[in-house]
mmCIF file of C-alpha atoms and ligand atoms in Angstrom:
data_model
loop_
_atom_site.group_PDB
_atom_site.id
_atom_site.type_symbol
_atom_site.label_atom_id
_atom_site.label_comp_id
_atom_site.label_asym_id
_atom_site.label_seq_id
_atom_site.Cartn_x
_atom_site.Cartn_y
_atom_site.Cartn_z
ATOM 1 C CA MET A 1 5.490 -26.762 -14.074
ATOM 2 C CA SER A 2 6.145 -23.313 -12.798
ATOM 3 C CA VAL A 3 7.121 -21.057 -9.939
ATOM 4 C CA THR A 4 4.166 -19.302 -8.316
ATOM 5 C CA VAL A 5 4.425 -16.839 -5.447
ATOM 6 C CA VAL A 6 1.360 -16.317 -3.230
ATOM 7 C CA VAL A 7 1.177 -13.241 -0.989
ATOM 8 C CA GLY A 8 -1.434 -11.393 1.062
ATOM 9 C CA GLY A 9 -2.869 -8.163 -0.341
ATOM 10 C CA PHE A 10 -4.114 -6.465 2.837
ATOM 11 C CA TYR A 11 -3.086 -6.901 6.515
ATOM 12 C CA GLY A 12 -2.631 -10.678 6.692
ATOM 13 C CA ASP A 13 -5.339 -13.257 7.350
ATOM 14 C CA GLU A 14 -6.675 -12.985 3.800
ATOM 15 C CA GLY A 15 -7.093 -16.760 3.635
ATOM 16 C CA LYS A 16 -3.711 -17.511 2.043
ATOM 17 C CA GLY A 17 -3.423 -20.776 3.982
ATOM 18 C CA LYS A 18 -6.513 -22.243 2.429
ATOM 19 C CA ILE A 19 -5.649 -21.033 -1.091
ATOM 20 C CA ILE A 20 -2.081 -22.337 -0.806
ATOM 21 C CA SER A 21 -3.263 -25.736 0.478
ATOM 22 C CA TYR A 22 -5.714 -25.943 -2.411
ATOM 23 C CA MET A 23 -2.935 -25.157 -4.915
ATOM 24 C CA ALA A 24 -0.556 -27.622 -3.272
ATOM 25 C CA ARG A 25 -3.091 -30.376 -3.661
ATOM 26 C CA ARG A 26 -4.408 -29.389 -7.094
ATOM 27 C CA ASP A 27 -1.092 -28.485 -8.772
ATOM 28 C CA SER A 28 1.185 -30.980 -6.957
ATOM 29 C CA PRO A 29 4.309 -28.822 -6.796
ATOM 30 C CA GLU A 30 7.484 -30.707 -5.933
ATOM 31 C CA ILE A 31 8.328 -28.154 -3.234
ATOM 32 C CA ALA A 32 6.175 -25.775 -1.178
ATOM 33 C CA VAL A 33 8.483 -23.239 0.414
ATOM 34 C CA ARG A 34 7.656 -20.631 2.992
ATOM 35 C CA GLY A 35 9.046 -17.093 3.084
ATOM 36 C CA GLY A 36 7.945 -14.245 5.369
ATOM 37 C CA ALA A 37 8.750 -13.140 8.875
ATOM 38 C CA GLY A 38 8.349 -16.097 11.241
ATOM 39 C CA PRO A 39 5.944 -17.698 13.732
ATOM 40 C CA ASN A 40 4.075 -14.390 14.077
ATOM 41 C CA ALA A 41 2.055 -15.624 11.067
ATOM 42 C CA GLY A 42 -0.767 -18.092 11.522
ATOM 43 C CA HIS A 43 -2.665 -19.967 8.846
ATOM 44 C CA THR A 44 -5.864 -21.881 9.568
ATOM 45 C CA ILE A 45 -6.685 -24.737 7.222
ATOM 46 C CA ARG A 46 -9.815 -26.868 7.322
ATOM 47 C CA ASP A 47 -9.971 -30.154 5.483
ATOM 48 C CA ALA A 48 -11.988 -33.343 5.826
ATOM 49 C CA GLY A 49 -13.440 -32.387 9.200
ATOM 50 C CA ARG A 50 -10.074 -31.412 10.660
ATOM 51 C CA THR A 51 -8.742 -27.928 11.516
ATOM 52 C CA TYR A 52 -5.014 -27.275 11.229
ATOM 53 C CA LYS A 53 -3.379 -24.173 12.647
ATOM 54 C CA VAL A 54 0.151 -23.662 11.385
ATOM 55 C CA ARG A 55 2.622 -20.966 12.343
ATOM 56 C CA MET A 56 5.842 -22.386 10.867
ATOM 57 C CA LEU A 57 5.083 -25.373 8.666
ATOM 58 C CA PRO A 58 4.353 -24.475 5.018
ATOM 59 C CA CYS A 59 0.671 -25.042 4.145
ATOM 60 C CA GLY A 60 1.715 -27.313 1.294
ATOM 61 C CA PHE A 61 2.138 -30.092 3.916
ATOM 62 C CA LEU A 62 -1.463 -31.068 3.183
ATOM 63 C CA ASN A 63 -0.261 -32.753 -0.009
ATOM 64 C CA PRO A 64 1.724 -35.760 1.283
ATOM 65 C CA GLY A 65 3.700 -35.845 -1.990
ATOM 66 C CA CYS A 66 5.045 -32.360 -1.435
ATOM 67 C CA ARG A 67 8.347 -31.574 0.254
ATOM 68 C CA VAL A 68 7.921 -28.515 2.481
ATOM 69 C CA MET A 69 10.709 -26.065 3.267
ATOM 70 C CA VAL A 70 11.332 -22.850 5.171
ATOM 71 C CA GLY A 71 13.565 -20.323 3.408
ATOM 72 C CA PRO A 72 16.687 -18.746 4.965
ATOM 73 C CA GLY A 73 15.001 -15.354 5.385
ATOM 74 C CA VAL A 74 12.469 -16.755 7.847
ATOM 75 C CA GLN A 75 12.920 -16.750 11.632
ATOM 76 C CA VAL A 76 12.350 -20.250 13.013
ATOM 77 C CA ASP A 77 11.038 -21.154 16.454
ATOM 78 C CA PRO A 78 12.232 -24.781 16.700
ATOM 79 C CA GLY A 79 9.657 -25.750 19.353
ATOM 80 C CA VAL A 80 6.757 -24.472 17.239
ATOM 81 C CA LEU A 81 8.087 -26.041 14.042
ATOM 82 C CA LEU A 82 8.852 -29.462 15.516
ATOM 83 C CA SER A 83 5.488 -29.764 17.212
ATOM 84 C CA GLU A 84 3.698 -28.938 13.939
ATOM 85 C CA VAL A 85 5.869 -31.397 11.991
ATOM 86 C CA ASP A 86 4.920 -34.190 14.399
ATOM 87 C CA GLU A 87 1.286 -33.221 14.850
ATOM 88 C CA PHE A 88 0.641 -32.977 11.100
ATOM 89 C CA GLY A 89 2.727 -35.961 9.993
ATOM 90 C CA ALA A 90 5.328 -34.061 7.979
ATOM 91 C CA ARG A 91 8.405 -35.755 9.497
ATOM 92 C CA GLY A 92 10.893 -36.729 6.781
ATOM 93 C CA ARG A 93 9.614 -34.210 4.223
ATOM 94 C CA ALA A 94 9.865 -30.951 6.185
ATOM 95 C CA PHE A 95 13.107 -28.969 6.033
ATOM 96 C CA VAL A 96 14.563 -25.614 7.010
ATOM 97 C CA ASP A 97 17.434 -23.749 5.447
ATOM 98 C CA ARG A 98 20.754 -23.959 7.299
ATOM 99 C CA MET A 99 20.769 -20.141 7.448
ATOM 100 C CA CYS A 100 17.359 -19.623 9.094
ATOM 101 C CA GLY A 101 17.624 -17.524 12.249
ATOM 102 C CA ILE A 102 16.624 -19.226 15.500
ATOM 103 C CA ILE A 103 14.155 -17.609 17.904
ATOM 104 C CA THR A 104 15.000 -18.060 21.594
ATOM 105 C CA PRO A 105 13.036 -17.394 24.816
ATOM 106 C CA ASP A 106 15.078 -14.185 25.099
ATOM 107 C CA HIS A 107 13.624 -12.944 21.759
ATOM 108 C CA ARG A 108 10.125 -13.708 22.977
ATOM 109 C CA SER A 109 10.635 -11.845 26.235
ATOM 110 C CA ARG A 110 12.131 -8.841 24.394
ATOM 111 C CA ASP A 111 8.967 -8.772 22.229
ATOM 112 C CA SER A 112 6.728 -7.971 25.186
ATOM 113 C CA GLY A 113 7.446 -4.230 24.910
ATOM 114 C CA LEU A 114 6.292 -4.320 21.271
ATOM 115 C CA VAL A 115 3.076 -6.084 22.234
ATOM 116 C CA SER A 116 1.952 -3.016 24.141
ATOM 117 C CA ARG A 117 3.632 -0.426 21.891
ATOM 118 C CA ILE A 118 2.544 -1.574 18.400
ATOM 119 C CA GLY A 119 0.355 -4.643 18.997
ATOM 120 C CA SER A 120 3.030 -7.205 18.075
ATOM 121 C CA THR A 121 2.084 -10.891 18.275
ATOM 122 C CA GLY A 122 4.843 -11.374 20.870
ATOM 123 C CA SER A 123 6.337 -14.346 19.015
ATOM 124 C CA GLY A 124 9.917 -13.013 19.212
ATOM 125 C CA THR A 125 10.164 -12.495 15.449
ATOM 126 C CA GLY A 126 10.990 -8.764 15.577
ATOM 127 C CA PRO A 127 13.780 -9.034 18.197
ATOM 128 C CA ALA A 128 15.191 -12.034 16.273
ATOM 129 C CA ASN A 129 15.335 -9.940 13.085
ATOM 130 C CA ALA A 130 17.060 -7.199 15.092
ATOM 131 C CA ASP A 131 19.704 -9.704 16.280
ATOM 132 C CA ARG A 132 20.143 -10.984 12.731
ATOM 133 C CA ALA A 133 20.815 -7.432 11.577
ATOM 134 C CA MET A 134 23.351 -7.047 14.407
ATOM 135 C CA ARG A 135 24.902 -10.380 13.341
ATOM 136 C CA VAL A 136 24.663 -11.888 16.799
ATOM 137 C CA GLN A 137 21.908 -14.427 16.099
ATOM 138 C CA GLY A 138 22.216 -18.218 16.202
ATOM 139 C CA LEU A 139 21.326 -20.082 12.993
ATOM 140 C CA ALA A 140 19.596 -23.370 12.185
ATOM 141 C CA ARG A 141 22.892 -25.020 11.172
ATOM 142 C CA ASP A 142 23.977 -24.843 14.834
ATOM 143 C CA CYS A 143 20.626 -25.826 16.358
ATOM 144 C CA ALA A 144 20.782 -29.469 17.554
ATOM 145 C CA PRO A 145 16.992 -30.072 17.639
ATOM 146 C CA LEU A 146 16.918 -29.348 13.878
ATOM 147 C CA ASP A 147 19.673 -31.870 13.017
ATOM 148 C CA GLY A 148 18.713 -33.782 9.909
ATOM 149 C CA MET A 149 16.190 -31.129 8.865
ATOM 150 C CA ALA A 150 18.571 -28.341 7.834
ATOM 151 C CA LEU A 151 19.643 -28.131 4.190
ATOM 152 C CA ASP A 152 20.350 -25.678 1.368
ATOM 153 C CA VAL A 153 16.829 -24.560 0.373
ATOM 154 C CA PRO A 154 17.782 -22.370 -2.639
ATOM 155 C CA ALA A 155 19.785 -25.287 -4.100
ATOM 156 C CA GLU A 156 16.854 -27.691 -3.573
ATOM 157 C CA ILE A 157 14.485 -25.261 -5.312
ATOM 158 C CA SER A 158 16.880 -24.768 -8.200
ATOM 159 C CA SER A 159 17.279 -28.493 -8.720
ATOM 160 C CA ALA A 160 13.495 -29.046 -8.597
ATOM 161 C CA MET A 161 13.078 -26.323 -11.238
ATOM 162 C CA ARG A 162 15.761 -27.859 -13.496
ATOM 163 C CA SER A 163 14.027 -31.233 -13.361
ATOM 164 C CA GLY A 164 10.679 -29.640 -14.300
ATOM 165 C CA GLY A 165 9.037 -29.757 -10.852
ATOM 166 C CA GLY A 166 6.722 -26.973 -9.721
ATOM 167 C CA VAL A 167 7.556 -24.687 -6.818
ATOM 168 C CA LEU A 168 4.889 -22.995 -4.728
ATOM 169 C CA VAL A 169 6.232 -20.071 -2.731
ATOM 170 C CA GLU A 170 4.155 -19.149 0.314
ATOM 171 C CA GLY A 171 4.183 -15.614 1.611
ATOM 172 C CA THR A 172 3.012 -14.676 5.096
ATOM 173 C CA GLN A 173 1.558 -11.529 6.664
ATOM 174 C CA GLY A 174 0.126 -9.057 4.152
ATOM 175 C CA THR A 175 1.365 -6.242 1.918
ATOM 176 C CA PHE A 176 0.423 -3.433 4.352
ATOM 177 C CA LEU A 177 2.224 -5.104 7.246
ATOM 178 C CA SER A 178 5.475 -4.652 5.297
ATOM 179 C CA LEU A 179 8.221 -2.745 7.109
ATOM 180 C CA TRP A 180 8.817 -0.747 3.884
ATOM 181 C CA HIS A 181 5.327 -0.477 2.377
ATOM 182 C CA GLY A 182 3.023 -0.902 5.358
ATOM 183 C CA THR A 183 1.549 1.301 8.060
ATOM 184 C CA TYR A 184 4.771 2.034 9.984
ATOM 185 C CA PRO A 185 5.288 1.678 12.927
ATOM 186 C CA HIS A 186 2.264 -0.648 13.046
ATOM 187 C CA CYS A 187 3.783 -3.301 10.834
ATOM 188 C CA THR A 188 5.967 -6.381 11.004
ATOM 189 C CA SER A 189 9.773 -6.423 11.221
ATOM 190 C CA LYS A 190 10.649 -6.880 7.509
ATOM 191 C CA ASP A 191 9.336 -6.448 3.982
ATOM 192 C CA VAL A 192 6.740 -9.102 3.086
ATOM 193 C CA THR A 193 5.886 -8.208 -0.530
ATOM 194 C CA ALA A 194 6.502 -10.754 -3.314
ATOM 195 C CA SER A 195 10.053 -9.530 -3.995
ATOM 196 C CA ALA A 196 11.020 -10.024 -0.363
ATOM 197 C CA ILE A 197 9.354 -13.429 -0.190
ATOM 198 C CA CYS A 198 11.425 -14.499 -3.215
ATOM 199 C CA ALA A 199 14.608 -13.250 -1.541
ATOM 200 C CA ASP A 200 13.612 -15.101 1.645
ATOM 201 C CA VAL A 201 13.640 -18.432 -0.166
ATOM 202 C CA GLY A 202 16.467 -17.715 -2.633
ATOM 203 C CA ILE A 203 14.620 -17.301 -5.936
ATOM 204 C CA GLY A 204 15.615 -14.488 -8.328
ATOM 205 C CA PRO A 205 12.897 -12.322 -9.924
ATOM 206 C CA THR A 206 13.395 -13.749 -13.432
ATOM 207 C CA ALA A 207 12.524 -17.267 -12.222
ATOM 208 C CA VAL A 208 8.988 -16.345 -11.175
ATOM 209 C CA ASP A 209 6.100 -17.191 -13.508
ATOM 210 C CA ASP A 210 3.128 -15.943 -11.493
ATOM 211 C CA VAL A 211 2.420 -13.732 -8.505
ATOM 212 C CA LEU A 212 -0.990 -14.389 -6.977
ATOM 213 C CA VAL A 213 -2.172 -11.739 -4.517
ATOM 214 C CA VAL A 214 -4.847 -12.973 -2.110
ATOM 215 C CA PHE A 215 -7.558 -10.567 -0.967
ATOM 216 C CA LYS A 216 -10.365 -11.308 1.422
ATOM 217 C CA SER A 217 -13.777 -10.033 0.278
ATOM 218 C CA TYR A 218 -13.615 -7.586 3.182
ATOM 219 C CA VAL A 219 -10.604 -6.249 5.091
ATOM 220 C CA THR A 220 -9.536 -7.279 8.582
ATOM 221 C CA ARG A 221 -6.666 -6.264 10.772
ATOM 222 C CA VAL A 222 -5.436 -7.642 14.083
ATOM 223 C CA GLY A 223 -3.420 -5.262 16.252
ATOM 224 C CA ASP A 224 -3.035 -1.518 15.933
ATOM 225 C CA GLY A 225 -2.726 0.802 12.915
ATOM 226 C CA ASP A 226 -4.800 2.449 10.189
ATOM 227 C CA LEU A 227 -7.884 0.718 8.868
ATOM 228 C CA GLU A 228 -9.826 2.807 6.343
ATOM 229 C CA GLY A 229 -13.616 2.480 6.713
ATOM 230 C CA GLU A 230 -13.375 0.509 9.981
ATOM 231 C CA LEU A 231 -16.755 -0.731 11.260
ATOM 232 C CA ASP A 232 -17.708 -0.752 14.907
ATOM 233 C CA GLY A 233 -17.757 -4.106 16.684
ATOM 234 C CA ALA A 234 -21.530 -4.542 16.533
ATOM 235 C CA GLU A 235 -21.689 -3.880 12.784
ATOM 236 C CA SER A 236 -18.808 -6.229 11.956
ATOM 237 C CA GLU A 237 -20.498 -8.869 14.123
ATOM 238 C CA ARG A 238 -23.781 -8.352 12.260
ATOM 239 C CA ARG A 239 -22.053 -8.819 8.897
ATOM 240 C CA GLY A 240 -20.237 -11.948 10.084
ATOM 241 C CA TRP A 241 -16.859 -10.207 9.625
ATOM 242 C CA SER A 242 -15.837 -10.472 13.247
ATOM 243 C CA GLU A 243 -12.923 -12.934 13.374
ATOM 244 C CA ARG A 244 -10.256 -13.930 15.888
ATOM 245 C CA GLY A 245 -6.497 -14.079 15.258
ATOM 246 C CA THR A 246 -4.906 -17.518 14.713
ATOM 247 C CA VAL A 247 -1.767 -16.725 16.755
ATOM 248 C CA THR A 248 -3.035 -14.350 19.431
ATOM 249 C CA GLY A 249 -6.788 -15.058 19.594
ATOM 250 C CA ARG A 250 -7.361 -11.286 19.483
ATOM 251 C CA GLN A 251 -10.510 -9.862 17.888
ATOM 252 C CA ARG A 252 -9.839 -8.753 14.322
ATOM 253 C CA ARG A 253 -11.022 -5.286 13.294
ATOM 254 C CA ALA A 254 -13.028 -5.192 10.056
ATOM 255 C CA ALA A 255 -13.798 -2.866 7.112
ATOM 256 C CA PRO A 256 -15.328 -3.186 3.633
ATOM 257 C CA PHE A 257 -13.204 -4.236 0.621
ATOM 258 C CA ASP A 258 -10.821 -1.393 -0.269
ATOM 259 C CA TYR A 259 -10.145 -1.051 -4.016
ATOM 260 C CA ALA A 260 -7.500 1.672 -3.635
ATOM 261 C CA LEU A 261 -5.521 -0.480 -1.203
ATOM 262 C CA ALA A 262 -5.951 -3.536 -3.433
ATOM 263 C CA ARG A 263 -4.678 -1.618 -6.490
ATOM 264 C CA ARG A 264 -1.610 -0.583 -4.528
ATOM 265 C CA ALA A 265 -1.034 -4.202 -3.487
ATOM 266 C CA VAL A 266 -1.213 -5.289 -7.147
ATOM 267 C CA MET A 267 1.373 -2.623 -7.978
ATOM 268 C CA LEU A 268 3.760 -3.391 -5.102
ATOM 269 C CA ASN A 269 3.712 -7.150 -5.698
ATOM 270 C CA GLY A 270 3.723 -7.199 -9.503
ATOM 271 C CA ALA A 271 0.584 -9.336 -9.379
ATOM 272 C CA THR A 272 -0.369 -11.415 -12.403
ATOM 273 C CA GLN A 273 -3.471 -12.893 -10.726
ATOM 274 C CA ALA A 274 -5.713 -12.166 -7.767
ATOM 275 C CA SER A 275 -7.733 -14.354 -5.453
ATOM 276 C CA LEU A 276 -10.891 -13.363 -3.554
ATOM 277 C CA THR A 277 -11.600 -15.376 -0.400
ATOM 278 C CA LYS A 278 -14.593 -15.689 1.914
ATOM 279 C CA MET A 279 -17.068 -14.842 -0.849
ATOM 280 C CA ASP A 280 -19.605 -16.990 1.020
ATOM 281 C CA VAL A 281 -19.473 -14.531 3.936
ATOM 282 C CA LEU A 282 -20.445 -11.678 1.609
ATOM 283 C CA TYR A 283 -22.876 -13.738 -0.483
ATOM 284 C CA PRO A 284 -24.132 -16.796 1.419
ATOM 285 C CA ALA A 285 -25.516 -18.307 -1.815
ATOM 286 C CA CYS A 286 -21.868 -18.902 -2.842
ATOM 287 C CA ALA A 287 -21.297 -21.437 -0.065
ATOM 288 C CA GLY A 288 -19.412 -24.472 -1.321
ATOM 289 C CA ALA A 289 -19.656 -23.519 -5.021
ATOM 290 C CA THR A 290 -16.893 -24.878 -7.261
ATOM 291 C CA SER A 291 -18.034 -23.470 -10.591
ATOM 292 C CA TYR A 292 -18.247 -19.816 -11.587
ATOM 293 C CA ALA A 293 -21.662 -20.288 -13.180
ATOM 294 C CA ASP A 294 -23.040 -21.380 -9.795
ATOM 295 C CA LEU A 295 -22.174 -18.052 -8.141
ATOM 296 C CA PRO A 296 -25.077 -15.632 -7.766
ATOM 297 C CA GLY A 297 -25.123 -12.596 -10.092
ATOM 298 C CA GLU A 298 -24.107 -10.183 -7.313
ATOM 299 C CA ALA A 299 -21.011 -12.235 -6.537
ATOM 300 C CA ARG A 300 -20.027 -12.424 -10.212
ATOM 301 C CA ALA A 301 -20.515 -8.647 -10.481
ATOM 302 C CA PHE A 302 -18.108 -8.189 -7.514
ATOM 303 C CA VAL A 303 -15.523 -10.460 -9.162
ATOM 304 C CA GLU A 304 -15.815 -8.613 -12.478
ATOM 305 C CA ARG A 305 -15.608 -5.181 -10.863
ATOM 306 C CA THR A 306 -12.509 -6.344 -8.987
ATOM 307 C CA GLU A 307 -10.896 -7.514 -12.228
ATOM 308 C CA SER A 308 -11.569 -4.215 -13.949
ATOM 309 C CA GLU A 309 -10.398 -2.110 -10.972
ATOM 310 C CA LEU A 310 -7.214 -4.157 -10.461
ATOM 311 C CA GLY A 311 -6.368 -5.035 -14.053
ATOM 312 C CA VAL A 312 -5.611 -8.697 -13.273
ATOM 313 C CA PRO A 313 -7.803 -11.808 -13.506
ATOM 314 C CA VAL A 314 -9.447 -13.168 -10.369
ATOM 315 C CA THR A 315 -8.470 -16.802 -10.773
ATOM 316 C CA LEU A 316 -9.248 -18.484 -7.434
ATOM 317 C CA ILE A 317 -12.389 -17.682 -5.452
ATOM 318 C CA GLY A 318 -12.914 -18.987 -1.918
ATOM 319 C CA THR A 319 -16.476 -20.127 -1.247
ATOM 320 C CA GLY A 320 -16.166 -21.800 2.158
ATOM 321 C CA PRO A 321 -13.762 -22.752 4.942
ATOM 322 C CA CYS A 322 -12.630 -26.093 3.514
ATOM 323 C CA VAL A 323 -9.644 -26.483 1.214
ATOM 324 C CA ASP A 324 -11.737 -27.630 -1.740
ATOM 325 C CA ASP A 325 -14.332 -24.846 -1.434
ATOM 326 C CA VAL A 326 -12.784 -23.008 -4.389
ATOM 327 C CA VAL A 327 -13.888 -21.815 -7.814
ATOM 328 C CA ASP A 328 -10.788 -22.341 -9.960
ATOM 329 C CA ARG A 329 -10.886 -20.236 -13.137
ATOM 330 C CA ARG A 330 -7.267 -20.867 -14.152
ATOM 331 C CA GLY A 331 -8.429 -23.205 -16.927
HETATM 332 P P1 IMP B 1 4.871 -8.707 14.903
HETATM 333 O O1 IMP B 1 5.279 -8.997 13.492
HETATM 334 O O2 IMP B 1 4.511 -9.923 15.685
HETATM 335 O O3 IMP B 1 5.836 -7.809 15.623
HETATM 336 O O4 IMP B 1 3.509 -7.856 14.837
HETATM 337 C C1 IMP B 1 3.472 -6.571 14.213
HETATM 338 C C2 IMP B 1 2.081 -6.289 13.660
HETATM 339 O O5 IMP B 1 1.853 -7.165 12.548
HETATM 340 C C3 IMP B 1 0.945 -6.576 14.640
HETATM 341 O O6 IMP B 1 -0.121 -5.674 14.378
HETATM 342 C C4 IMP B 1 0.538 -7.986 14.293
HETATM 343 O O7 IMP B 1 -0.797 -8.253 14.672
HETATM 344 C C5 IMP B 1 0.709 -7.975 12.793
HETATM 345 N N1 IMP B 1 0.987 -9.303 12.212
HETATM 346 C C6 IMP B 1 2.169 -9.949 12.148
HETATM 347 N N2 IMP B 1 2.042 -11.103 11.507
HETATM 348 C C7 IMP B 1 0.751 -11.198 11.139
HETATM 349 C C8 IMP B 1 0.010 -12.163 10.396
HETATM 350 O O8 IMP B 1 0.507 -13.190 9.928
HETATM 351 N N3 IMP B 1 -1.318 -11.898 10.217
HETATM 352 C C9 IMP B 1 -1.902 -10.768 10.689
HETATM 353 N N4 IMP B 1 -1.245 -9.837 11.371
HETATM 354 C C10 IMP B 1 0.073 -10.050 11.594
HETATM 355 MG MG1 MG B 2 -3.208 -15.453 9.871
#
């Protein structure tokens, strides 16, 4: 078993949630651990006729044999986390690190200025990171509602690795929302590339076996900032690329797949593999396919061009909204 880090290659909403849930079920890691910024991230997962929207709970919860954890670098909104734990039946196997920062109503109200200025999600994550940097923030170890859920996440990961258990590390946001590598000031409040996600959960770079960068077959962006090749609303609607944000419900802006941006994401994250999601939106004949041979020629040509442009194999291909709508070429 191994340590795999999954991150987004564009501006978030690449379909990481679905890919991570698929891996959690298929690979049965002992621990699925979430890094990233905080409840500003939203993953939508569809499985067996049910839709799950998670903002704090790691997507690995879908495998009932998986312990799910939030790393110390992540800002935790206890109300959001606890309601997801109860709603999705993860009580008893969901944990946070003792050192996670706690988001308060004050952080959320201080975010309102950023909503208008840079298109923030308003979840309080940015102001909470500011307080953490000023060393005035409250931590999970002192948060009574999280009693019994707070532990030492890096130590749990290390012990799972020593006993041969797999660890699936979930990134949030996307490479170009990184505070260091993204479209500043239209970006999130910290780095969110694979290195940062590893630091968030307490894993050193030498412990990582694979970095999977997830790309959607087209690019979307919610909120302000650059978007090369952006389509107008009518055209993105016509192509079926018009989506709404999981956290804010805002309309996502859309553009065609961007190879230059994807190459940069491969570089910044040290990718060893790539994933392409929503292939069925680009090529409807892909819908629900689970074998590569069943993809139409055009779709296979897109996959092969992507591999040659990026220099990494495209191992997981999303062919529909449900967790098992995946072509898995990992062998
Ligand atoms: P904040 O991180 O909530 O302050 O938002 C800063 C920018 O990042 C805004 O444009 C948000 O829409 C965007 N953003 C933050 N998290 C996500 C995410 O998980 N998916 C997509 N966009 C995000
Ligand atoms: Mg999202």
